[in-house]
XYZ file of C-alpha atoms in Angstrom:
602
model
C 0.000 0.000 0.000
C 0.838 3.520 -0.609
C 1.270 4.958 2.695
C 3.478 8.269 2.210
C 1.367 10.667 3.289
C -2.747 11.647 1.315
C -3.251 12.800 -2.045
C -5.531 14.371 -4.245
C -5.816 12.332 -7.342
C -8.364 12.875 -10.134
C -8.623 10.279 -13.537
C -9.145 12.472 -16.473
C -10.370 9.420 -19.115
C -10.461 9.844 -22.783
C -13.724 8.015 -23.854
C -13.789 9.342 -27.234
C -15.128 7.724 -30.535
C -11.686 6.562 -31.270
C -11.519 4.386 -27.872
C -13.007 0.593 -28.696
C -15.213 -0.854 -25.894
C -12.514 -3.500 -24.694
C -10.279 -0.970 -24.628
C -12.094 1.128 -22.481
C -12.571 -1.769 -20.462
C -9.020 -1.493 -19.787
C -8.714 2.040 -18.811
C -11.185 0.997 -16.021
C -8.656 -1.792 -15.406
C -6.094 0.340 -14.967
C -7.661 2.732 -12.443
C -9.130 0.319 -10.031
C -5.381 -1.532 -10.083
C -4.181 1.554 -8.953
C -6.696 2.616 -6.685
C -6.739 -1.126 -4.944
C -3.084 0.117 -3.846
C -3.089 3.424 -2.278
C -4.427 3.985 0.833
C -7.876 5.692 0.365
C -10.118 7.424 3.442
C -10.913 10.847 4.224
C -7.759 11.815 5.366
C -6.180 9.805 3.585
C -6.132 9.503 -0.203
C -8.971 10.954 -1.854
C -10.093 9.992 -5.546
C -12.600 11.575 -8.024
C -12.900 10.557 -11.774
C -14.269 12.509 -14.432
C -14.507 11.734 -18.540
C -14.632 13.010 -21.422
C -14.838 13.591 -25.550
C -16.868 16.312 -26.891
C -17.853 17.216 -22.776
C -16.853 16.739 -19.829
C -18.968 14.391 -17.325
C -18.011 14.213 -13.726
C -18.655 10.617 -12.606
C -17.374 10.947 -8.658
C -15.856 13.678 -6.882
C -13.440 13.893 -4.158
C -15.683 13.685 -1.602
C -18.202 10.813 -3.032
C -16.283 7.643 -1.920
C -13.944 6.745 0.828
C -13.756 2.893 0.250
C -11.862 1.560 -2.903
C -15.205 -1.000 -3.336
C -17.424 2.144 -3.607
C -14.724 3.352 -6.159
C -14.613 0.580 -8.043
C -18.548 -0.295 -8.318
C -19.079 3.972 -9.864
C -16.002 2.969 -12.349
C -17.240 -0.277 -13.624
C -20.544 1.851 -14.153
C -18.969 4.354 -16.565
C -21.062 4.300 -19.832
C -18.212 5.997 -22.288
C -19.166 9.570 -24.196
C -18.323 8.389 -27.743
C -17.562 11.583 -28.993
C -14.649 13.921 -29.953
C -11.546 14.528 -28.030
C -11.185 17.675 -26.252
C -8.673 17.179 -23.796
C -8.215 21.290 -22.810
C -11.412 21.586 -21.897
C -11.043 18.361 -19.338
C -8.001 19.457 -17.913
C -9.928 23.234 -17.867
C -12.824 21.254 -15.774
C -10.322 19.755 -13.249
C -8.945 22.554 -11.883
C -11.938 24.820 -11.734
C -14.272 22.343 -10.594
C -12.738 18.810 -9.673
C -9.976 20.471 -7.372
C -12.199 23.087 -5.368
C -12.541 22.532 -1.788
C -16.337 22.460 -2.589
C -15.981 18.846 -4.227
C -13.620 17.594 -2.190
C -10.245 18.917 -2.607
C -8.305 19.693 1.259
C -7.816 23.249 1.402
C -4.058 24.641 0.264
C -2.635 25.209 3.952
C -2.871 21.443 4.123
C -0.043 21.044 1.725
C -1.927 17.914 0.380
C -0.718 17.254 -3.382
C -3.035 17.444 -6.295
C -2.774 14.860 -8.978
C -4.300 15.350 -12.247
C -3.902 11.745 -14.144
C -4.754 12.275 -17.806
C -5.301 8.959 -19.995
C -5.522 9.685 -24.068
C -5.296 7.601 -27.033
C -5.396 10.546 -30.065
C -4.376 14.049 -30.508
C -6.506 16.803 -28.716
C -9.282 18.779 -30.702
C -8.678 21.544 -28.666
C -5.459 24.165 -27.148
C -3.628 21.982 -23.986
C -0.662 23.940 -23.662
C -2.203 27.635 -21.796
C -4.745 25.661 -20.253
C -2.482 23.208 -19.263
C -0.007 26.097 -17.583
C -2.499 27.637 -16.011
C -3.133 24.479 -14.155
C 0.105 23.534 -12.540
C 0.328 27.450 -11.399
C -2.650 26.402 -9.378
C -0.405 23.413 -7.813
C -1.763 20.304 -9.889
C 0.457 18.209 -10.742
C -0.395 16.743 -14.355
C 0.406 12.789 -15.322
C 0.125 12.662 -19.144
C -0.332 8.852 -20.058
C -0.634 8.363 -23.920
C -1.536 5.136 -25.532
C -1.485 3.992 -29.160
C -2.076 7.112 -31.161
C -1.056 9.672 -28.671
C 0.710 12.694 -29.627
C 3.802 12.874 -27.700
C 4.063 16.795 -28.403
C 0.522 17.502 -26.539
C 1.287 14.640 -23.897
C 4.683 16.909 -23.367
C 2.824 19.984 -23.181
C 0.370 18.915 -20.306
C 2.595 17.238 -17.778
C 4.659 18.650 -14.821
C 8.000 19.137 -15.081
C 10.806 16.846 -14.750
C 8.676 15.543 -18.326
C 10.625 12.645 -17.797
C 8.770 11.460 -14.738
C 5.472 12.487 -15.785
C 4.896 11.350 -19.164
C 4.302 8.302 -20.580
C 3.486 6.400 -23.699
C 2.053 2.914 -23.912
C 2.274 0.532 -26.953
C -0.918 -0.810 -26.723
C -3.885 -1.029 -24.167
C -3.027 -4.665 -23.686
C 0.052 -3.134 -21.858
C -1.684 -0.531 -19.731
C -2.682 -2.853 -16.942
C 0.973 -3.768 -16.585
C 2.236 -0.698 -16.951
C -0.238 0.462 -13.567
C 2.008 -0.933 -11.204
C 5.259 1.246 -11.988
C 3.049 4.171 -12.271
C 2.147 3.242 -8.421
C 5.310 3.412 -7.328
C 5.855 6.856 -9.330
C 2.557 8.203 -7.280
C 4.346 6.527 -3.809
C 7.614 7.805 -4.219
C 9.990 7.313 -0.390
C 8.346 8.009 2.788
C 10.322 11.569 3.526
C 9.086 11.686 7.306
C 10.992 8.534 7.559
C 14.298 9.002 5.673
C 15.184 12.366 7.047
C 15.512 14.275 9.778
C 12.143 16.216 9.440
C 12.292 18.483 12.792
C 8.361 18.931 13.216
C 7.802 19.810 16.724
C 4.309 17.190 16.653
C 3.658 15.199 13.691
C 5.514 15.263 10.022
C 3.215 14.615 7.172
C 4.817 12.796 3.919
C 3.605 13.871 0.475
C 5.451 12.495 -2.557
C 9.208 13.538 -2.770
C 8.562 15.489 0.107
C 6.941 16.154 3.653
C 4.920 19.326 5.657
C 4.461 19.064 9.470
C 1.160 19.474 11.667
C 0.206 20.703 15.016
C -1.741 18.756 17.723
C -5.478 20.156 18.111
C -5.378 23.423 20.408
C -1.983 24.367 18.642
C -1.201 26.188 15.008
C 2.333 25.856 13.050
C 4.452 28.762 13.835
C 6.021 30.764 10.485
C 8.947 28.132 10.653
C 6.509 25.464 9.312
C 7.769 22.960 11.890
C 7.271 24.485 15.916
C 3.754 24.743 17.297
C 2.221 27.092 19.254
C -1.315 27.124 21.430
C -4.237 28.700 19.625
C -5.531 31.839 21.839
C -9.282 30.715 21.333
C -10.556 34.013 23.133
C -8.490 35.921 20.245
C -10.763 36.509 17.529
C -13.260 37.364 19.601
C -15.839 35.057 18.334
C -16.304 33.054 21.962
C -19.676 34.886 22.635
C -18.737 34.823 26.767
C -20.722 37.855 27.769
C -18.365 39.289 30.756
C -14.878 37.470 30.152
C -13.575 34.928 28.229
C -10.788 32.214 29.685
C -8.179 30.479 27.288
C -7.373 26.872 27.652
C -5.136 24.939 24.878
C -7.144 25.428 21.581
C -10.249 25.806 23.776
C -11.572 28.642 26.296
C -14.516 28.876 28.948
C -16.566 31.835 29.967
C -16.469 33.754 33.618
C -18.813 35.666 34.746
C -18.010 38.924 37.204
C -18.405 39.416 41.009
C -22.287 38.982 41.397
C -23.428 36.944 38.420
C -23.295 33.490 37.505
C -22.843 31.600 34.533
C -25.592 30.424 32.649
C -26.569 27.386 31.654
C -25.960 28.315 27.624
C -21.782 28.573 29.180
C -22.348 32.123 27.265
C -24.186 34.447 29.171
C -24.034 35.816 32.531
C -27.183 36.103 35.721
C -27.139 38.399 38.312
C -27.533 37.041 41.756
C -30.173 38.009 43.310
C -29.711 38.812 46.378
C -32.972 39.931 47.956
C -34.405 36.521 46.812
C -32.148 35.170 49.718
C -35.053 37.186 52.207
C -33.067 38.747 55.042
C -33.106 42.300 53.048
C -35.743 43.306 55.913
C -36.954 46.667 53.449
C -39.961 47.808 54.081
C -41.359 48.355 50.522
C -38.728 47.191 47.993
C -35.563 45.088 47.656
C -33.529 45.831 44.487
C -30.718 43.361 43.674
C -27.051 45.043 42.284
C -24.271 42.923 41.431
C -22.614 43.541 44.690
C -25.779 43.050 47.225
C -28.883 45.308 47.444
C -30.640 48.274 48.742
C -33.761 49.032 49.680
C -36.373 51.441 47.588
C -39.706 52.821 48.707
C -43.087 53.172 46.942
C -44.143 56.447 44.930
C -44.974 59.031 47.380
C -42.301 57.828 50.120
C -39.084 58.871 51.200
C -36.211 56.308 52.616
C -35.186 56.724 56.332
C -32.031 56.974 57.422
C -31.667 52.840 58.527
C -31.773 52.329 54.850
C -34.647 50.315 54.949
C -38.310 51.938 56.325
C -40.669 54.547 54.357
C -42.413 57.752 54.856
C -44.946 59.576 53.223
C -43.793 62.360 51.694
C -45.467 65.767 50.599
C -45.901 65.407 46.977
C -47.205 68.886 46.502
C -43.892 70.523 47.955
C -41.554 67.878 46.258
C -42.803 67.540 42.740
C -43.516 69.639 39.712
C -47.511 69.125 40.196
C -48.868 71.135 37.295
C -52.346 72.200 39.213
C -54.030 75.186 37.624
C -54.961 75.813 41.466
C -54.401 73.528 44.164
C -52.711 70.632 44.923
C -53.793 68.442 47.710
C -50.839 65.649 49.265
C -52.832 62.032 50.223
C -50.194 59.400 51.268
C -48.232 58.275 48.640
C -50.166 60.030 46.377
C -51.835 63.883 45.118
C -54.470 65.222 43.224
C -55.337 68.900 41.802
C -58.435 70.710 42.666
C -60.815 73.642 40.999
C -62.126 76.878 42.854
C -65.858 76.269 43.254
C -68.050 76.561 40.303
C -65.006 75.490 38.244
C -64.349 71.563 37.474
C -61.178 69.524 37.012
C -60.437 69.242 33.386
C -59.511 65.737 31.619
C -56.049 66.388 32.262
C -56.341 66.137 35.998
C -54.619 69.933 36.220
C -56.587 72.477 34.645
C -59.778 73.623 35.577
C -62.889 74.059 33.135
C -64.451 77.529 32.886
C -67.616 75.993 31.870
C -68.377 74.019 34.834
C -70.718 71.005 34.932
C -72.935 72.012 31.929
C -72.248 70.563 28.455
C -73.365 71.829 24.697
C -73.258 70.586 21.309
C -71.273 73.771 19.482
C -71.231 74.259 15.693
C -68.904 77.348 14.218
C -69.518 78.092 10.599
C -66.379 80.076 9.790
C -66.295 82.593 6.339
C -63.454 81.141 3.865
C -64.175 83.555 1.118
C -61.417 85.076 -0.843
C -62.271 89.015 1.320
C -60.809 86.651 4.310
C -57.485 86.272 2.958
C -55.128 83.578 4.013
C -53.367 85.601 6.623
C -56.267 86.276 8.625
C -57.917 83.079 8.011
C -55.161 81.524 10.321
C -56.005 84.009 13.185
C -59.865 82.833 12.400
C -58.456 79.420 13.361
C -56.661 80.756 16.404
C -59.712 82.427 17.344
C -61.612 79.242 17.014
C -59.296 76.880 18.909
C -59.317 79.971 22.083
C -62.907 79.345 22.020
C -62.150 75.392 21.857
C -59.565 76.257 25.226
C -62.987 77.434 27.265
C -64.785 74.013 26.937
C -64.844 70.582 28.382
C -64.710 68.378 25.605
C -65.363 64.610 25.691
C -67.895 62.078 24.156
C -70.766 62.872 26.898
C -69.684 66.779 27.906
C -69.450 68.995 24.930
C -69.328 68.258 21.226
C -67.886 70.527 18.922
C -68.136 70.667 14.640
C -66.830 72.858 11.793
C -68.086 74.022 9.030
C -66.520 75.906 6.145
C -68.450 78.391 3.959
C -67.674 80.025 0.767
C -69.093 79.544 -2.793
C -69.838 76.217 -1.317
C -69.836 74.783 1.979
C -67.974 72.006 3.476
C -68.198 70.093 6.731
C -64.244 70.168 7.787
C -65.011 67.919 10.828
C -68.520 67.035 12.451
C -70.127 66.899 16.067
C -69.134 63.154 16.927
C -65.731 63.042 15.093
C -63.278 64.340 17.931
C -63.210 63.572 21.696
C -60.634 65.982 23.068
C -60.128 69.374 22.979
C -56.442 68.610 21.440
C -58.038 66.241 18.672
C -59.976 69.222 17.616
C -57.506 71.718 17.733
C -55.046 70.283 15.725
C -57.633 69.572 13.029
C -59.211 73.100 12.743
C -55.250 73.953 12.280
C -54.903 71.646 9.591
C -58.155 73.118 7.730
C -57.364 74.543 4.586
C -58.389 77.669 3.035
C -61.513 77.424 0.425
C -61.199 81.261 -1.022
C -64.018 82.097 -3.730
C -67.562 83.633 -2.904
C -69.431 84.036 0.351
C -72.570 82.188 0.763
C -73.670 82.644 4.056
C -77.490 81.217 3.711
C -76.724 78.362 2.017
C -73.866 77.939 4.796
C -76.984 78.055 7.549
C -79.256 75.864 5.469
C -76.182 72.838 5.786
C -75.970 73.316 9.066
C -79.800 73.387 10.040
C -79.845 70.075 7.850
C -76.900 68.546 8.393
C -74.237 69.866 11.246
C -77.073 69.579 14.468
C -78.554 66.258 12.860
C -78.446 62.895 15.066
C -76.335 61.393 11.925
C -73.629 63.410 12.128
C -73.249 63.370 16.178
C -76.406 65.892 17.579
C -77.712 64.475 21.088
C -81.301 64.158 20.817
C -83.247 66.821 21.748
C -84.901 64.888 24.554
C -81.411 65.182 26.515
C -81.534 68.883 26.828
C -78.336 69.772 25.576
C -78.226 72.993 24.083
C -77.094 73.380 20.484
C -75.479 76.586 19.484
C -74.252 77.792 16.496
C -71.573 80.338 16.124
C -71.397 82.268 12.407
C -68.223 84.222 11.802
C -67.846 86.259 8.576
C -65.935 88.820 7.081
C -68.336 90.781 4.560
C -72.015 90.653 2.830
C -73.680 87.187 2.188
C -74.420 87.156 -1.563
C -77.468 84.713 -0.894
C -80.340 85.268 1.539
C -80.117 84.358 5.428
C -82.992 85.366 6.566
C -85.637 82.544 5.803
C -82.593 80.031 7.098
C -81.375 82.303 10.364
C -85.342 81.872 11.331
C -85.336 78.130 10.975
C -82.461 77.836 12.909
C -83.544 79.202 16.003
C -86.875 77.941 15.494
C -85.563 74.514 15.650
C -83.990 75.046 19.169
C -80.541 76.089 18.127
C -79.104 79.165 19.885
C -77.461 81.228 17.722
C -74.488 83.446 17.875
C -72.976 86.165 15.130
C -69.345 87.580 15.183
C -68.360 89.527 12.496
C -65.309 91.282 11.639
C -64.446 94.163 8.942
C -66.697 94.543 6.527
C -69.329 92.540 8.195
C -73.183 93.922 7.919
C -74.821 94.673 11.116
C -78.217 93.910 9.590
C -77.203 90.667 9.080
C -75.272 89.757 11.778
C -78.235 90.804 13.943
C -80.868 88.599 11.729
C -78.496 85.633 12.207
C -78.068 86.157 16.215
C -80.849 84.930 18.834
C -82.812 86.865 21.807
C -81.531 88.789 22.987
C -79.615 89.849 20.458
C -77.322 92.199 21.969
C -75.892 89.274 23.837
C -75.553 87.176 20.853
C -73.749 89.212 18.145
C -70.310 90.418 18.302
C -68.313 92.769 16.247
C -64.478 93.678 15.717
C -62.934 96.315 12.906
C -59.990 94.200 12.532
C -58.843 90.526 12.570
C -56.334 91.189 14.874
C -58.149 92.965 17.600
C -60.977 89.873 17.594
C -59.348 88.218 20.745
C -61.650 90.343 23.218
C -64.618 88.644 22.059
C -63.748 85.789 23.238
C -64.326 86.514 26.689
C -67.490 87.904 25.379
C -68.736 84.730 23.963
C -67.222 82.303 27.036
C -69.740 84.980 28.879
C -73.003 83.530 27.552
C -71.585 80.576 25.849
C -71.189 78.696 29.551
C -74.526 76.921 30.292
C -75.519 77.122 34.255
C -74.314 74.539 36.845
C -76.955 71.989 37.415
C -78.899 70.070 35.051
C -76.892 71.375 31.565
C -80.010 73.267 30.579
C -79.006 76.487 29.135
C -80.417 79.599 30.314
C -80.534 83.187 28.440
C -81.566 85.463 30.684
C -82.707 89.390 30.149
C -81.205 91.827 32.469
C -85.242 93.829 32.434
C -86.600 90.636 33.980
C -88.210 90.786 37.397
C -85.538 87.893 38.868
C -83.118 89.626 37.688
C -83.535 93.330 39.029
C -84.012 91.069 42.125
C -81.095 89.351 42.356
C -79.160 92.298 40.992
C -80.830 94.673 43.866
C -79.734 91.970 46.614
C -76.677 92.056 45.040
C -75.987 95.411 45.472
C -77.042 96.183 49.131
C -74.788 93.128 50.188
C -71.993 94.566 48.433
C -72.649 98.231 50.288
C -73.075 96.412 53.168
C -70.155 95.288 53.392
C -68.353 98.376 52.781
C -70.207 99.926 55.316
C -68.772 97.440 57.892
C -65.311 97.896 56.473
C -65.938 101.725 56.670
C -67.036 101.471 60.202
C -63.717 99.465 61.049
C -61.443 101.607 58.962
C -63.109 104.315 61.704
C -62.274 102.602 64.809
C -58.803 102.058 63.597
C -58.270 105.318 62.880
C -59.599 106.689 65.860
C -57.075 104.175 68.359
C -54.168 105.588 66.019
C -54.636 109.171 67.131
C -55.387 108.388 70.644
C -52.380 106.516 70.793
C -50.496 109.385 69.094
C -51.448 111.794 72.039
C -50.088 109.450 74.725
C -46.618 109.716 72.554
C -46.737 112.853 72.415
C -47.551 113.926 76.125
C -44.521 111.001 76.983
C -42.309 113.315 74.726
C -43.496 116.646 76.214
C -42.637 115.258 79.998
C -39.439 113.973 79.313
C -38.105 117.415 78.206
């Protein structure tokens, strides 16, 4: 047996036209005679066989078969090509497919020899001689065996140098068979790791006519190519230890730091935790650390001294609260709270200027070109400070928008928002319609439309008030009147603001009784803020029940209550009056008793 050291060897069989059957049959011959004497395994000798004429055909690779019986039984299998004979192209096939590490081939840091064995009988159809070239520069090694009708010049022009040891030419295929066992002891050569002095620190490795040396697992071959040294496994950082990583000879293990322990992937690291060990004696909360634990009270409590009990703690004095008006400390705990008449807004901060009762608000806002786009924005300002004086929300007050010019377009209706925020940011995102100014047909949509069940009106059974709030610019160039009367005569309150050019005439038709306290009027867009507070005035529905009351000033009840009103507030400043006079008086008297002190001293 061949036993110098593992090869590479592929058979690169001519099974062109010109090759007869029995001859054929001794090509096969010939390869399993050789094969049945070299020492074949994984790693050991590997073999791979391809053949060809017109193509190539691969019929086992390097790394199909590791027994010579498994060899054999593919080469006795071999149904020949019968074709032409293009020899370059085999050779071209070996080295960029036969030798690749993908079929087979060891890698070249093994130092394992690659043997290209060519077998011929005729003269190639195609170039050998760059092809050829190109493959021994990739370190095959080319046999060029000729029989018959070989041409010695292309056999010469394959094969490694010395030529003398690595071509041959056979008489006849009769002689092939014989002539495989001194080609075996060509491929065998003298066991180098045995005749010399090799000097491989571990193991020497013998190849033919020469030898390479190896490392023991957990070592790598130092630049001499014969010492060893150990592989640093935590080196190339690919260990995955998550705190540190431990080298052992070609190995490594993973450590954890002070106060975590390995897990059970070997990888990643657990803290210990400590307060599961229960003698932490905290009075609210334990919280592990790597090097013990400390102790961590509830919201609203402070830690003691001793590191371990809780107090309550003022939450009004220690935190940025955020109430509009008062903030009230519980333990643990706060809460804001509203002047009376005033509620807590959905924020839990603010308080509501319009108290317990709830509306359902329409504003029909002027887009017409006369706006212009400047002062539509401060429209929308002026809308969204209205928006800041209600409590929004799915059962308080609703709120809608309409947009009016030569057409009219609902921009957002009663149930579509649910927060003062939701609607603010969409009457900022409303764009500007320009064009005419059709302020009855503008009423008609909203009488039909804007206060309708459909689009989110309570039913008039629930007594919520529904206002509506017109704002233009200039002179409707349609009729409001017959549509201003059917609003309020369905139940909707109605309010007018205009601004500039606005008609009074028309702004009064559109307002309800009494209509002083339902029409508003500024000369300029941006001096419109003050009515505002105007509107929140009569806007606000009473405390109670969420009726909505309009009351005139020249009623009975009212000159009532405003005559009460006025003797309790003189009244009282009578009774201040009368103190003011008793103050004054005990000044002066004690001024006198200074004075006298003064005048006896002297």
């Amino acid at each position: 047996k061949c036993r110098t050291g593992p090869l590479d060897i592929v058979f690169v069989i001519d099974s062109s036209r010109s090759v007869r059957p029995f001859e054929f049959e001794t090509m096969r011959r010939f390869m399993t005679d050789i094969i049945g004497n070299l020492d074949v395994g994984p790693n050991a000798t590997r073999v791979g066989v391809i053949q060809y004429s017109s193509q190539v055909q691969n019929i086992f690779s390097l790394k199909t078969f590791f027994t010579r019986a498994d060899m054999e039984r593919a080469i006795n299998s071999i149904i020949p090509l019968a074709q032409g004979t293009m020899t370059g192209l085999a050779i071209q096939y070996a080295m960029n497919v036969a030798f690749t590490t993908q079929e087979g081939a060891r890698p070249p840091h093994k130092r394992v020899p690659r043997i290209a064995i060519v077998v011929t009988d005729g003269r190639p159809q195609d170039r050998v001689t760059e092809v050829a070239t190109q493959a021994r520069n990739a370190g095959i090694e080319i046999y060029a065996v000729g029989i018959q009708r070989a041409d010695m010049n292309s056999l010469r022009a394959m094969a490694s140098p010395p030529l003398e040891e690595h071509v041959f030419l056979v008489e006849s295929f009769e002689l092939i068979q014989q002539f495989a066992k001194q080609f075996q002891d060509k491929l065998c050569g003298v066991d180098m790791c045995v005749e010399r002095e090799h000097g491989c620190q571990h193991s020497c490795v013998s190849t033919p006519g020469s030898f390479y040396c190896e490392c023991n697992p957990g070592y790598r071959l130092n630049v001499d190519g014969k010492t060893c040294s150990p592989i640093d496994a935590c080196a190339d950082g690919r260990h995955g230890c998550q705190h540190h990583c431990v080298s052992l000879r070609g190995s490594y293990s993973c450590r954890c730091r002070a106060g975590y322990y390995l897990s059970q992937n070997k990888r990643s690291c657990t803290m210990i935790d400590y307060c599961s060990f229960g003698n932490h004696s905290c009075q609210h909360e334990c919280v592990s650390i790597p090097n013990g634990h400390y102790c961590r009270c509830r919201s609203g409590f402070t830690l003691q001294p001793d590191g371990r009990s809780c107090r309550a703690t003022d939450l009004c004095n220690g935190v940025d609260h955020g109430c509009e008006f008062k903030c009230v400390s519980t333990e643990g705990s706060y809460h804001c709270v509203c002047p009376e008449g005033q509620q807590l807004q959905a924020d839990g901060k603010t308080c509501s200027k319009c108290g317990a009762g709830h509306v359902d608000l329409v504003m029909v806002i002027d887009g017409s070109k006369s706006v212009r786009p400047q002062n539509f924005e401060l429209v929308k300002q002026f809308v969204n400070r209205i928006v800041d004086l209600l409590e929004v929300s799915p059962h308080g007050t609703r709120v809608g928008l309409v947009q009016y010019s030569s057409r009219v377009r609902t921009e957002f209706p009663l149930n579509k928002y649910h927060s003062a925020d939701e609607i603010k940011k969409a009457v900022m995102d409303v764009e500007y319609m320009e064009k005419g100014t059709m302020t009855g047909l503008a009423l008609k949509h909203m009488v039909e439309h804007s206060f309708s069940e459909l689009e989110g009106a309570r039913p008039l059974s629930h007594n919520i008030p529904r206002i509506g709030l017109v704002f233009t610019d200039g002179r409707s160039q349609d009729d409001i009147s017959e549509w201003a009367r059917r609003a309020k005569e369905s139940g909707i309150v109605m309010f007018a603001v205009g601004v500039g050019k606005a008609v009074e005439e028309e702004l009064r038709a559109i307002a309800s009784e009494p209509v002083e306290q339902h029409f508003s009027y500024s000369a300029d867009f941006t001096t419109m803020t003050h009515l505002v507070e105007n509107f929140s005035l009569n806007i606000c529905p009473e405390e109670g029940k969420g009726e909505m009351e309009i009351r005139s000033p020249c009623e009975c009840e009212a000159l009532v209550q405003f005559q009460t009103n006025t003797v309790a507030i003189l009244q009282s400043l009578t009774e201040k009056n009368i103190l003011w006079a008793r103050s004054l008086a005990q000044m002066t008297a004690r001024l006198e008793d200074l004075e006298k002190q003064v005048a006896n001293k002297k």
